[in-house]
């Protein structure tokens, strides 16, 4: 059974199957050029992360959070180059799922496909809830429209707010006018909510509606989605550049001192938040079958989108922490609007509009990506055939798109927004690790004109030197972890595991002359993973256990490779 778990698809067979489908007219529309793909990447990356999660990252890391943007960009850059190499060799939809099927085998491919649900579908729930908050602020501050509170919040948040408010008001010790106002608002919202069967009803209606509209747009065609995404990207990039230029005039350089107020450990607390801001550039790889020239355009689109977003992020981080002291960003979920609230309210309004547009574009790209991964998994027999259904008129994966809409829209009605950011980051980093490692297993091929080729840089000496420097810089943390062995928290155990893996990889690189770029992609992403809180790892493992259960109950026996293997004569199965 172990051999069948790691059965692999060949690149030649993937291309052959795809060409056969294309000849029969059963494939998707090829309408995306390098500009469209780059814009899709930017549309996915610049969204809820930069407009919300960067606030708490700035609070923990101070102005030095800009360093974390550089570190994360380097990690994503190594991974992007590895994605680009795969995209140039395997120009079909499926992203990291398909790439892992080629290099690691079926069970790892399933794990990656299941993990990518965290990035695209589960992650999009957070984006939808974030969109709802921005949209409501826009209605209230610009159009003076006030929706009932029970239509704007999930039941968990509403219940917690009501209990806190009633306890606080009953104590009689609250004197702060703002807090009193917030508590009374929470109580009034609870009392005004409709009741069904004795239970107060709370829903996030705007989140559900936007998911429905985006799902419809993804359903009717990639051309319409492309044009919509392009317009939204141009608008939000223009707004961010404007915010950077306008913000320069409000910068007080004294706010940049100290640059690392909580030392480097404080910067690392923002790993999930900052990495969450980069999630999405890999979504480009899910549209391979809709690219005009995927082997040439997709790799460059990934690199272009990552470079553009990195420059914007670093500048935004420096401007925000220059305008406002880092200590004021605690629990601030709209940092770009926050810094202009009392300085230039008209800029705050522009930022609010841009935030709605930005999160809309993220929703669109991720709702495009998830169905195409399911479509690839269905073609391989790991999901029911219905998921590979292509609409005869719109030529989109119609059934998978509808399922993705329900998977995101229904939970967005009820789930609390802040519960899955870490989980989404772990899932995405895990995919990056396997894609980077998978490049090492690809056979070398001759460089072809017009096709991206990952440059080979021998890591024989470079990687061991970098790991030695890392151990030297973090020697204090390593010594402390060993000294307190048995009393350490899970976080330090994860860190020691990373150090052990880094040493092993550096030795293997020295012995086998591994390429520098994919090895550094693996190491950077592994390091970012271990800095994510340990309790999120527990949820991640539970998610993986659920996914493997589904694989063994359905995917393993219905796999196309499994059926092909069973049809072979016994002497050919060995």
Coordinates of C-alpha atoms in Angstrom, one line a residue:
X1 CA 0.0 0.0 0.0
X2 CA 2.9 2.4 0.8
X3 CA 3.9 2.4 -2.9
X4 CA 0.4 3.2 -4.1
X5 CA 0.1 6.1 -1.6
X6 CA 3.1 7.8 -3.4
X7 CA 2.2 6.9 -7.0
X8 CA 3.0 9.9 -9.2
X9 CA 1.7 11.5 -12.3
X10 CA 4.3 12.2 -15.1
X11 CA 4.6 15.7 -16.6
X12 CA 4.3 14.1 -20.1
X13 CA 1.1 12.3 -19.2
X14 CA -0.4 15.5 -17.7
X15 CA 0.3 17.4 -20.9
X16 CA -1.0 14.6 -23.1
X17 CA -4.3 14.4 -21.1
X18 CA -4.7 18.2 -21.3
X19 CA -4.0 18.3 -25.1
X20 CA -6.7 15.6 -25.6
X21 CA -9.2 17.6 -23.6
X22 CA -8.3 20.8 -25.5
X23 CA -8.8 19.0 -28.9
X24 CA -12.3 17.9 -27.8
X25 CA -13.2 21.4 -26.7
X26 CA -13.6 20.6 -23.1
X27 CA -11.2 23.1 -21.6
X28 CA -11.3 26.6 -20.3
X29 CA -11.0 29.9 -22.2
X30 CA -7.4 31.1 -22.8
X31 CA -7.8 34.9 -22.4
X32 CA -5.2 35.9 -19.8
X33 CA -2.0 37.7 -20.7
X34 CA 1.0 38.6 -18.5
X35 CA -0.6 41.9 -17.5
X36 CA -3.9 40.2 -16.5
X37 CA -2.0 37.5 -14.5
X38 CA 0.1 40.1 -12.7
X39 CA -3.1 42.1 -11.9
X40 CA -4.7 38.9 -10.6
X41 CA -1.7 38.4 -8.3
X42 CA -1.9 41.9 -7.0
X43 CA -5.6 41.6 -6.6
X44 CA -5.2 38.6 -4.4
X45 CA -2.3 39.9 -2.3
X46 CA -3.3 43.5 -1.6
X47 CA -6.4 43.2 0.5
X48 CA -7.4 42.4 4.1
X49 CA -3.8 42.0 5.2
X50 CA -2.5 45.4 4.4
X51 CA -5.8 47.1 5.4
X52 CA -6.3 45.4 8.7
X53 CA -3.7 42.9 10.2
X54 CA -0.7 45.2 9.7
X55 CA -2.0 47.2 12.7
X56 CA -1.3 44.6 15.4
X57 CA 2.0 43.7 13.7
X58 CA 3.1 47.3 13.9
X59 CA 2.1 47.3 17.6
X60 CA 4.3 44.3 18.4
X61 CA 7.3 45.1 16.2
X62 CA 7.3 48.9 16.0
X63 CA 8.9 50.5 12.9
X64 CA 11.0 47.3 12.6
X65 CA 8.0 45.5 11.2
X66 CA 9.2 46.7 7.9
X67 CA 12.1 44.2 8.3
X68 CA 9.5 41.4 8.6
X69 CA 8.0 42.5 5.3
X70 CA 11.4 42.1 3.7
X71 CA 12.0 38.7 5.3
X72 CA 8.6 37.5 4.3
X73 CA 9.0 38.9 0.8
X74 CA 12.3 37.0 0.5
X75 CA 10.7 33.8 1.7
X76 CA 7.8 34.3 -0.8
X77 CA 10.3 35.3 -3.5
X78 CA 12.2 32.0 -3.2
X79 CA 8.8 30.1 -3.3
X80 CA 7.6 32.2 -6.2
X81 CA 10.6 31.2 -8.3
X82 CA 9.9 27.6 -7.5
X83 CA 6.2 28.0 -8.4
X84 CA 7.4 29.7 -11.6
X85 CA 9.6 26.7 -12.5
X86 CA 6.6 24.3 -12.0
X87 CA 4.3 26.6 -13.9
X88 CA 6.7 26.6 -16.9
X89 CA 6.8 22.8 -16.9
X90 CA 3.2 21.9 -15.8
X91 CA 1.0 24.5 -17.5
X92 CA -2.3 23.2 -16.2
X93 CA -4.7 24.3 -13.4
X94 CA -4.2 23.0 -9.9
X95 CA -1.4 25.0 -8.4
X96 CA 0.7 23.3 -5.7
X97 CA -1.6 20.3 -5.7
X98 CA -0.7 19.4 -9.3
X99 CA 3.0 20.1 -8.7
X100 CA 3.1 17.9 -5.6
X101 CA 1.4 15.0 -7.5
X102 CA 4.3 15.1 -10.0
X103 CA 7.1 15.2 -7.5
X104 CA 5.9 13.6 -4.2
X105 CA 3.0 11.4 -5.1
X106 CA -0.7 11.1 -4.5
X107 CA -1.1 11.2 -0.8
X108 CA 1.1 14.3 -0.5
X109 CA -0.8 15.9 -3.4
X110 CA -4.1 15.2 -1.5
X111 CA -2.7 16.8 1.6
X112 CA -1.7 19.9 -0.3
X113 CA -5.1 20.1 -2.1
X114 CA -6.8 19.8 1.3
X115 CA -4.4 22.4 2.8
X116 CA -5.1 24.9 0.0
X117 CA -8.7 24.9 1.1
X118 CA -7.4 26.7 4.2
X119 CA -5.9 29.4 1.9
X120 CA -8.6 29.9 -0.6
X121 CA -11.9 28.9 1.0
X122 CA -11.4 29.2 4.7
X123 CA -9.2 32.2 4.3
X124 CA -11.9 33.9 2.1
X125 CA -14.4 33.6 5.0
X126 CA -12.2 36.1 6.9
X127 CA -11.9 38.3 3.9
X128 CA -15.7 38.4 3.5
X129 CA -16.2 39.3 7.1
X130 CA -13.5 42.0 6.8
X131 CA -15.3 43.3 3.7
X132 CA -18.6 43.5 5.6
X133 CA -16.9 45.7 8.3
X134 CA -15.4 48.1 5.7
X135 CA -18.7 48.3 3.8
X136 CA -20.7 49.1 6.9
X137 CA -18.2 51.9 7.8
X138 CA -18.5 53.3 4.3
X139 CA -22.4 53.3 4.5
X140 CA -22.3 55.1 7.9
X141 CA -19.5 57.6 7.3
X142 CA -20.1 58.5 3.7
X143 CA -23.8 57.8 3.0
X144 CA -25.2 58.1 6.6
X145 CA -27.0 54.8 6.2
X146 CA -27.2 52.7 9.4
X147 CA -28.1 49.0 9.0
X148 CA -29.5 47.1 12.0
X149 CA -26.7 45.7 14.1
X150 CA -28.1 42.2 14.0
X151 CA -27.5 42.1 10.3
X152 CA -23.8 42.9 10.7
X153 CA -22.3 40.7 13.3
X154 CA -22.0 37.0 14.0
X155 CA -23.8 35.5 17.0
X156 CA -20.6 34.6 19.0
X157 CA -19.3 38.2 18.9
X158 CA -22.8 39.6 19.7
X159 CA -23.2 37.3 22.7
X160 CA -19.8 38.1 24.1
X161 CA -20.3 41.8 23.7
X162 CA -23.7 41.7 25.4
X163 CA -22.4 39.7 28.3
X164 CA -19.5 42.1 28.8
X165 CA -21.7 45.1 28.5
X166 CA -24.3 43.9 31.0
X167 CA -21.6 42.9 33.5
X168 CA -19.8 46.3 33.1
X169 CA -23.0 48.3 33.4
X170 CA -24.2 46.3 36.4
X171 CA -20.9 46.9 38.2
X172 CA -21.5 50.7 38.2
X173 CA -17.8 51.3 38.1
X174 CA -17.6 52.4 34.4
X175 CA -17.1 56.1 34.1
X176 CA -15.4 56.5 30.7
X177 CA -18.0 58.1 28.3
X178 CA -16.8 56.2 25.3
X179 CA -16.9 52.8 27.0
X180 CA -20.4 53.5 28.5
X181 CA -21.6 54.5 25.0
X182 CA -20.2 51.2 23.5
X183 CA -21.8 49.1 26.3
X184 CA -25.2 50.7 25.8
X185 CA -24.9 50.2 22.1
X186 CA -24.2 46.5 22.6
X187 CA -27.2 46.1 24.9
X188 CA -29.5 48.0 22.5
X189 CA -28.3 45.8 19.6
X190 CA -29.1 42.7 21.6
X191 CA -32.5 43.9 22.6
X192 CA -33.4 45.0 19.0
X193 CA -32.4 41.7 17.4
X194 CA -35.2 39.4 16.2
X195 CA -36.0 36.3 18.3
X196 CA -36.6 32.8 16.9
X197 CA -37.4 30.0 19.3
X198 CA -36.1 31.9 22.2
X199 CA -32.8 32.7 20.6
X200 CA -31.5 36.1 19.4
X201 CA -30.8 36.0 15.7
X202 CA -27.5 37.6 14.4
X203 CA -26.2 37.2 10.9
X204 CA -23.5 38.9 8.9
X205 CA -25.7 39.6 5.9
X206 CA -23.3 41.8 3.9
X207 CA -20.6 39.1 4.0
X208 CA -23.0 36.6 2.6
X209 CA -24.3 38.9 -0.1
X210 CA -20.8 39.8 -1.4
X211 CA -19.8 36.2 -1.5
X212 CA -22.9 35.4 -3.6
X213 CA -22.2 38.3 -6.0
X214 CA -18.5 37.3 -6.4
X215 CA -19.5 33.6 -6.9
X216 CA -21.9 34.7 -9.7
X217 CA -19.1 36.7 -11.3
X218 CA -16.7 33.8 -11.2
X219 CA -19.5 31.5 -12.6
X220 CA -20.2 33.5 -15.7
X221 CA -16.7 33.7 -17.0
X222 CA -13.0 34.4 -16.6
X223 CA -13.1 37.3 -19.1
X224 CA -15.6 39.2 -17.1
X225 CA -13.7 38.4 -13.9
X226 CA -10.4 39.5 -15.4
X227 CA -11.8 42.9 -16.5
X228 CA -13.4 43.5 -13.1
X229 CA -10.2 42.5 -11.3
X230 CA -8.0 44.8 -13.5
X231 CA -10.2 47.9 -12.8
X232 CA -10.2 47.2 -9.0
X233 CA -6.4 46.7 -8.9
X234 CA -5.7 49.9 -10.8
X235 CA -7.9 51.8 -8.3
X236 CA -6.5 50.3 -5.1
X237 CA -2.9 50.6 -6.2
X238 CA -3.5 54.3 -7.0
X239 CA -5.0 54.8 -3.6
X240 CA -2.1 53.1 -1.8
X241 CA 0.4 55.2 -3.7
X242 CA -1.6 58.3 -2.8
X243 CA -1.7 57.3 0.9
X244 CA 2.1 56.8 0.8
X245 CA 2.7 60.3 -0.8
X246 CA 0.1 62.0 1.4
X247 CA 1.4 60.3 4.5
X248 CA 4.9 61.5 4.0
X249 CA 3.8 65.0 5.0
X250 CA 2.5 63.7 8.4
X251 CA 5.6 61.6 9.2
X252 CA 7.4 62.4 12.5
X253 CA 10.8 60.7 12.3
X254 CA 10.9 60.6 16.1
X255 CA 8.3 57.8 15.9
X256 CA 10.9 55.6 14.2
X257 CA 13.0 55.6 17.4
X258 CA 13.4 53.0 18.8
X259 CA 13.3 51.1 15.6
X260 CA 12.9 47.7 17.4
X261 CA 11.1 48.6 20.7
X262 CA 10.4 45.0 21.6
X263 CA 13.6 43.7 20.0
X264 CA 13.5 41.2 17.1
X265 CA 11.2 38.9 19.1
X266 CA 8.5 41.6 18.9
X267 CA 8.9 41.8 15.2
X268 CA 8.5 38.0 14.9
X269 CA 5.1 38.1 16.7
X270 CA 3.7 39.7 13.5
X271 CA 4.7 36.7 11.3
X272 CA 1.1 35.5 10.8
X273 CA -0.3 39.0 10.2
X274 CA 2.5 40.0 7.8
X275 CA 2.5 36.7 5.9
X276 CA -1.3 36.9 5.7
X277 CA -0.7 40.1 3.8
X278 CA 1.3 38.2 1.1
X279 CA -1.0 35.3 0.7
X280 CA -2.4 35.1 -2.8
X281 CA 0.4 35.5 -5.3
X282 CA 0.3 31.7 -5.9
X283 CA -3.4 32.0 -6.9
X284 CA -2.0 32.9 -10.4
X285 CA -1.0 29.3 -10.8
X286 CA -4.6 28.1 -10.5
X287 CA -5.5 29.9 -13.8
X288 CA -2.9 28.2 -15.9
X289 CA -5.4 26.8 -18.3
X290 CA -6.8 30.3 -19.0
X291 CA -3.5 31.9 -19.7
X292 CA -2.6 32.5 -23.3
X293 CA 1.0 31.4 -22.9
X294 CA 1.3 29.9 -19.4
X295 CA 4.9 28.7 -19.7
X296 CA 6.1 32.2 -20.5
X297 CA 3.6 34.5 -18.8
X298 CA 2.7 32.9 -15.4
X299 CA 6.3 32.8 -14.0
X300 CA 6.9 36.5 -14.7
X301 CA 3.4 37.5 -13.5
X302 CA 4.2 35.9 -10.1
X303 CA 7.5 37.7 -9.8
X304 CA 6.1 41.0 -11.0
X305 CA 3.2 40.9 -8.6
X306 CA 5.4 40.0 -5.6
X307 CA 7.9 42.7 -6.3
X308 CA 5.2 45.4 -6.7
X309 CA 3.4 44.4 -3.5
X310 CA 6.7 44.2 -1.5
X311 CA 7.7 47.7 -2.4
X312 CA 4.3 49.0 -1.5
X313 CA 4.1 47.1 1.8
X314 CA 7.5 48.3 3.0
X315 CA 6.7 51.9 2.2
X316 CA 3.3 51.6 3.9
X317 CA 4.8 50.1 7.0
X318 CA 7.3 52.9 7.3
X319 CA 4.7 55.7 6.7
X320 CA 2.2 54.2 9.2
X321 CA 4.8 53.9 12.0
X322 CA 6.2 57.3 11.1
X323 CA 2.8 59.0 11.3
X324 CA 1.6 57.3 14.5
X325 CA 3.7 55.9 17.4
X326 CA 3.7 52.1 17.3
X327 CA 2.2 51.8 20.8
X328 CA -1.1 53.3 19.5
X329 CA -1.8 50.5 17.0
X330 CA -3.0 48.0 19.7
X331 CA -6.2 46.3 18.5
X332 CA -6.5 48.7 15.5
X333 CA -8.1 46.8 12.7
X334 CA -8.1 49.6 10.1
X335 CA -4.6 51.2 10.5
X336 CA -4.6 53.1 7.2
X337 CA -7.9 54.9 8.1
X338 CA -6.8 55.2 11.7
X339 CA -3.7 57.3 11.1
X340 CA -5.7 59.9 9.1
X341 CA -8.9 59.9 11.3
X342 CA -8.0 63.1 13.1
X343 CA -5.4 64.5 10.7
X344 CA -7.2 64.4 7.3
X345 CA -10.7 62.8 7.5
X346 CA -11.2 63.1 3.7
X347 CA -8.2 60.8 3.2
X348 CA -9.8 58.4 5.7
X349 CA -12.9 58.3 3.5
X350 CA -10.8 57.5 0.4
X351 CA -9.1 54.7 2.3
X352 CA -12.4 53.2 3.4
X353 CA -13.6 53.1 -0.2
X354 CA -10.3 51.5 -1.3
X355 CA -10.5 48.9 1.5
X356 CA -13.9 47.8 0.1
X357 CA -12.5 47.5 -3.4
X358 CA -9.4 45.8 -2.2
X359 CA -11.1 43.1 -0.3
X360 CA -13.6 42.6 -3.1
X361 CA -10.7 41.8 -5.5
X362 CA -9.3 39.3 -3.0
X363 CA -12.6 37.5 -2.8
X364 CA -12.8 37.4 -6.6
X365 CA -9.4 35.8 -7.1
X366 CA -9.7 33.3 -4.3
X367 CA -13.2 32.3 -5.5
X368 CA -11.6 31.7 -8.9
X369 CA -8.8 29.7 -7.5
X370 CA -10.6 27.2 -5.2
X371 CA -12.9 25.7 -7.9
X372 CA -10.0 25.1 -10.2
X373 CA -8.1 23.2 -7.6
X374 CA -11.1 21.0 -7.0
X375 CA -11.5 20.6 -10.8
X376 CA -7.9 19.2 -11.0
X377 CA -8.5 16.9 -8.0
X378 CA -11.7 15.6 -9.6
X379 CA -9.9 14.9 -12.9
X380 CA -7.5 12.7 -10.9
X381 CA -10.4 10.8 -9.3
X382 CA -9.8 12.1 -5.8
X383 CA -13.1 14.0 -5.7
X384 CA -16.4 13.1 -7.4
X385 CA -16.6 13.7 -11.2
X386 CA -19.2 16.5 -10.7
X387 CA -16.4 18.9 -9.6
X388 CA -14.8 18.8 -13.1
X389 CA -18.0 19.8 -14.9
X390 CA -17.3 22.7 -17.3
X391 CA -20.3 25.0 -18.1
X392 CA -21.1 24.6 -21.9
X393 CA -21.7 28.4 -22.3
X394 CA -19.4 30.1 -19.8
X395 CA -16.6 27.5 -19.9
X396 CA -16.0 27.7 -16.1
X397 CA -16.0 24.9 -13.5
X398 CA -19.6 25.6 -12.7
X399 CA -20.5 23.0 -10.0
X400 CA -17.2 23.6 -8.1
X401 CA -17.7 27.3 -8.3
X402 CA -21.2 27.0 -6.7
X403 CA -19.9 24.7 -4.0
X404 CA -17.1 27.2 -3.2
X405 CA -19.7 29.9 -2.9
X406 CA -21.7 28.0 -0.3
X407 CA -18.5 26.9 1.5
X408 CA -17.5 30.5 2.0
X409 CA -20.9 32.2 2.1
X410 CA -22.7 30.1 4.8
X411 CA -19.9 30.2 7.4
X412 CA -19.4 33.9 6.8
X413 CA -22.9 34.5 8.1
X414 CA -22.1 32.9 11.5
X415 CA -18.3 32.6 12.1
X416 CA -16.2 35.1 14.1
X417 CA -13.7 36.8 11.9
X418 CA -10.4 36.5 13.8
X419 CA -10.3 32.7 14.3
X420 CA -8.5 31.4 11.2
X421 CA -5.7 33.9 10.2
X422 CA -3.0 31.7 11.8
X423 CA -4.5 28.6 10.3
X424 CA -4.6 30.1 6.9
X425 CA -0.9 31.1 7.2
X426 CA 0.2 27.7 8.3
X427 CA -1.6 26.0 5.4
X428 CA -0.1 28.3 2.8
X429 CA 3.4 28.1 4.2
X430 CA 3.1 24.3 4.2
X431 CA 2.2 24.4 0.5
X432 CA 5.2 26.7 -0.2
X433 CA 7.6 24.3 1.6
X434 CA 6.4 21.4 -0.6
X435 CA 6.6 23.3 -3.8
X436 CA 10.1 24.5 -3.0
X437 CA 11.2 21.1 -2.0
X438 CA 9.5 19.6 -5.0
X439 CA 11.7 21.5 -7.4
X440 CA 14.7 19.6 -6.1
X441 CA 13.1 16.4 -7.3
X442 CA 12.4 17.6 -10.9
X443 CA 14.7 16.3 -13.6
X444 CA 17.0 18.8 -15.2
X445 CA 15.8 19.9 -18.7
X446 CA 17.5 22.0 -21.4
X447 CA 16.5 25.7 -21.4
X448 CA 14.0 26.5 -24.1
X449 CA 13.6 30.0 -25.7
X450 CA 10.5 31.9 -24.4
X451 CA 10.1 29.7 -21.3
X452 CA 11.1 30.5 -17.7
X453 CA 13.9 28.4 -16.3
X454 CA 14.9 28.5 -12.6
X455 CA 18.6 29.4 -12.5
X456 CA 20.8 26.8 -10.8
X457 CA 23.0 28.2 -8.0
X458 CA 25.0 25.5 -6.2
X459 CA 24.2 25.8 -2.5
X460 CA 27.1 23.4 -1.5
X461 CA 28.9 26.1 0.6
X462 CA 26.4 29.0 0.7
X463 CA 23.6 27.1 2.6
X464 CA 25.8 25.6 5.4
X465 CA 27.4 29.1 5.9
X466 CA 24.0 30.7 6.2
X467 CA 22.8 28.1 8.7
X468 CA 26.0 28.5 10.7
X469 CA 25.4 32.2 10.9
X470 CA 21.8 31.7 11.9
X471 CA 22.8 29.3 14.8
X472 CA 25.4 31.9 15.9
X473 CA 22.9 34.8 15.9
X474 CA 20.3 32.7 17.8
X475 CA 22.7 30.9 20.0
X476 CA 21.2 32.5 23.1
X477 CA 17.7 31.2 22.3
X478 CA 19.0 27.7 21.5
X479 CA 21.0 27.5 24.7
X480 CA 18.0 28.7 26.7
X481 CA 15.8 26.2 25.1
X482 CA 18.1 23.3 25.9
X483 CA 18.7 24.6 29.4
X484 CA 15.0 24.6 30.1
X485 CA 14.3 21.3 28.2
X486 CA 11.1 19.7 29.6
X487 CA 9.8 23.1 30.9
X488 CA 9.7 24.8 27.5
X489 CA 6.5 25.7 25.7
X490 CA 5.7 24.1 22.4
X491 CA 6.9 27.2 20.6
X492 CA 10.5 26.6 21.6
X493 CA 10.2 22.9 20.8
X494 CA 9.1 23.8 17.3
X495 CA 12.1 26.2 17.1
X496 CA 14.6 23.4 18.1
X497 CA 13.0 21.1 15.5
X498 CA 13.6 23.8 12.9
X499 CA 17.2 24.1 13.9
X500 CA 17.7 20.3 13.6
X501 CA 16.0 20.2 10.1
X502 CA 18.1 23.2 9.0
X503 CA 21.3 21.4 10.0
X504 CA 20.2 18.2 8.2
X505 CA 19.3 20.1 5.0
X506 CA 22.6 22.0 5.0
X507 CA 24.5 18.7 5.3
X508 CA 22.4 17.2 2.4
X509 CA 23.0 20.3 0.3
X510 CA 26.8 20.0 0.9
X511 CA 26.8 16.3 -0.1
X512 CA 24.4 16.5 -3.0
X513 CA 25.0 20.0 -4.4
X514 CA 21.3 21.0 -4.0
X515 CA 20.2 24.3 -5.7
X516 CA 20.4 27.3 -3.5
X517 CA 16.9 28.8 -4.3
X518 CA 14.6 25.9 -3.5
X519 CA 16.6 25.0 -0.3
X520 CA 16.2 28.6 0.9
X521 CA 12.5 28.6 0.0
X522 CA 12.1 25.5 2.2
X523 CA 14.1 27.0 5.1
X524 CA 12.6 30.4 5.1
X525 CA 9.0 29.1 5.0
X526 CA 9.7 26.5 7.7
X527 CA 11.1 29.2 9.9
X528 CA 8.0 31.4 9.5
X529 CA 5.9 28.3 10.3
X530 CA 7.5 27.7 13.6
X531 CA 7.0 31.3 14.7
X532 CA 3.2 30.8 14.4
X533 CA 1.5 30.1 17.8
X534 CA 1.6 26.5 18.8
X535 CA -2.2 26.2 19.4
X536 CA -2.8 26.9 15.7
X537 CA -0.7 23.9 14.9
X538 CA -3.0 21.7 16.9
X539 CA -6.0 22.9 14.8
X540 CA -3.9 22.4 11.7
X541 CA -3.2 18.8 12.5
X542 CA -6.9 18.1 13.3
X543 CA -7.7 19.6 9.9
X544 CA -5.1 17.3 8.3
X545 CA -6.6 14.3 10.1
X546 CA -10.0 15.1 8.7
X547 CA -8.6 15.4 5.2
X548 CA -6.7 12.1 5.3
X549 CA -9.9 10.4 6.5
X550 CA -11.7 11.6 3.4
X551 CA -8.8 10.5 1.2
X552 CA -8.8 7.0 2.5
X553 CA -12.6 6.7 2.5
X554 CA -13.0 8.0 -1.1
X555 CA -9.9 9.3 -2.9
X556 CA -7.6 6.4 -2.5
X557 CA -9.9 3.8 -4.2
X558 CA -11.3 6.2 -6.8
X559 CA -8.0 7.6 -7.9
X560 CA -7.4 7.4 -11.7
X561 CA -3.9 6.1 -11.1
X562 CA -5.3 3.5 -8.7
X563 CA -7.7 2.2 -11.4
X564 CA -5.0 2.3 -14.1
X565 CA -2.7 0.3 -11.8
X566 CA -5.4 -2.3 -11.2
X567 CA -5.9 -2.8 -14.9
X568 CA -2.3 -3.5 -15.5
X569 CA -1.0 -7.2 -15.8
X570 CA 0.4 -8.3 -12.5
X571 CA 4.0 -8.3 -13.8
X572 CA 3.7 -4.6 -14.7
X573 CA 2.5 -3.5 -11.3
X574 CA 5.9 -4.0 -9.7

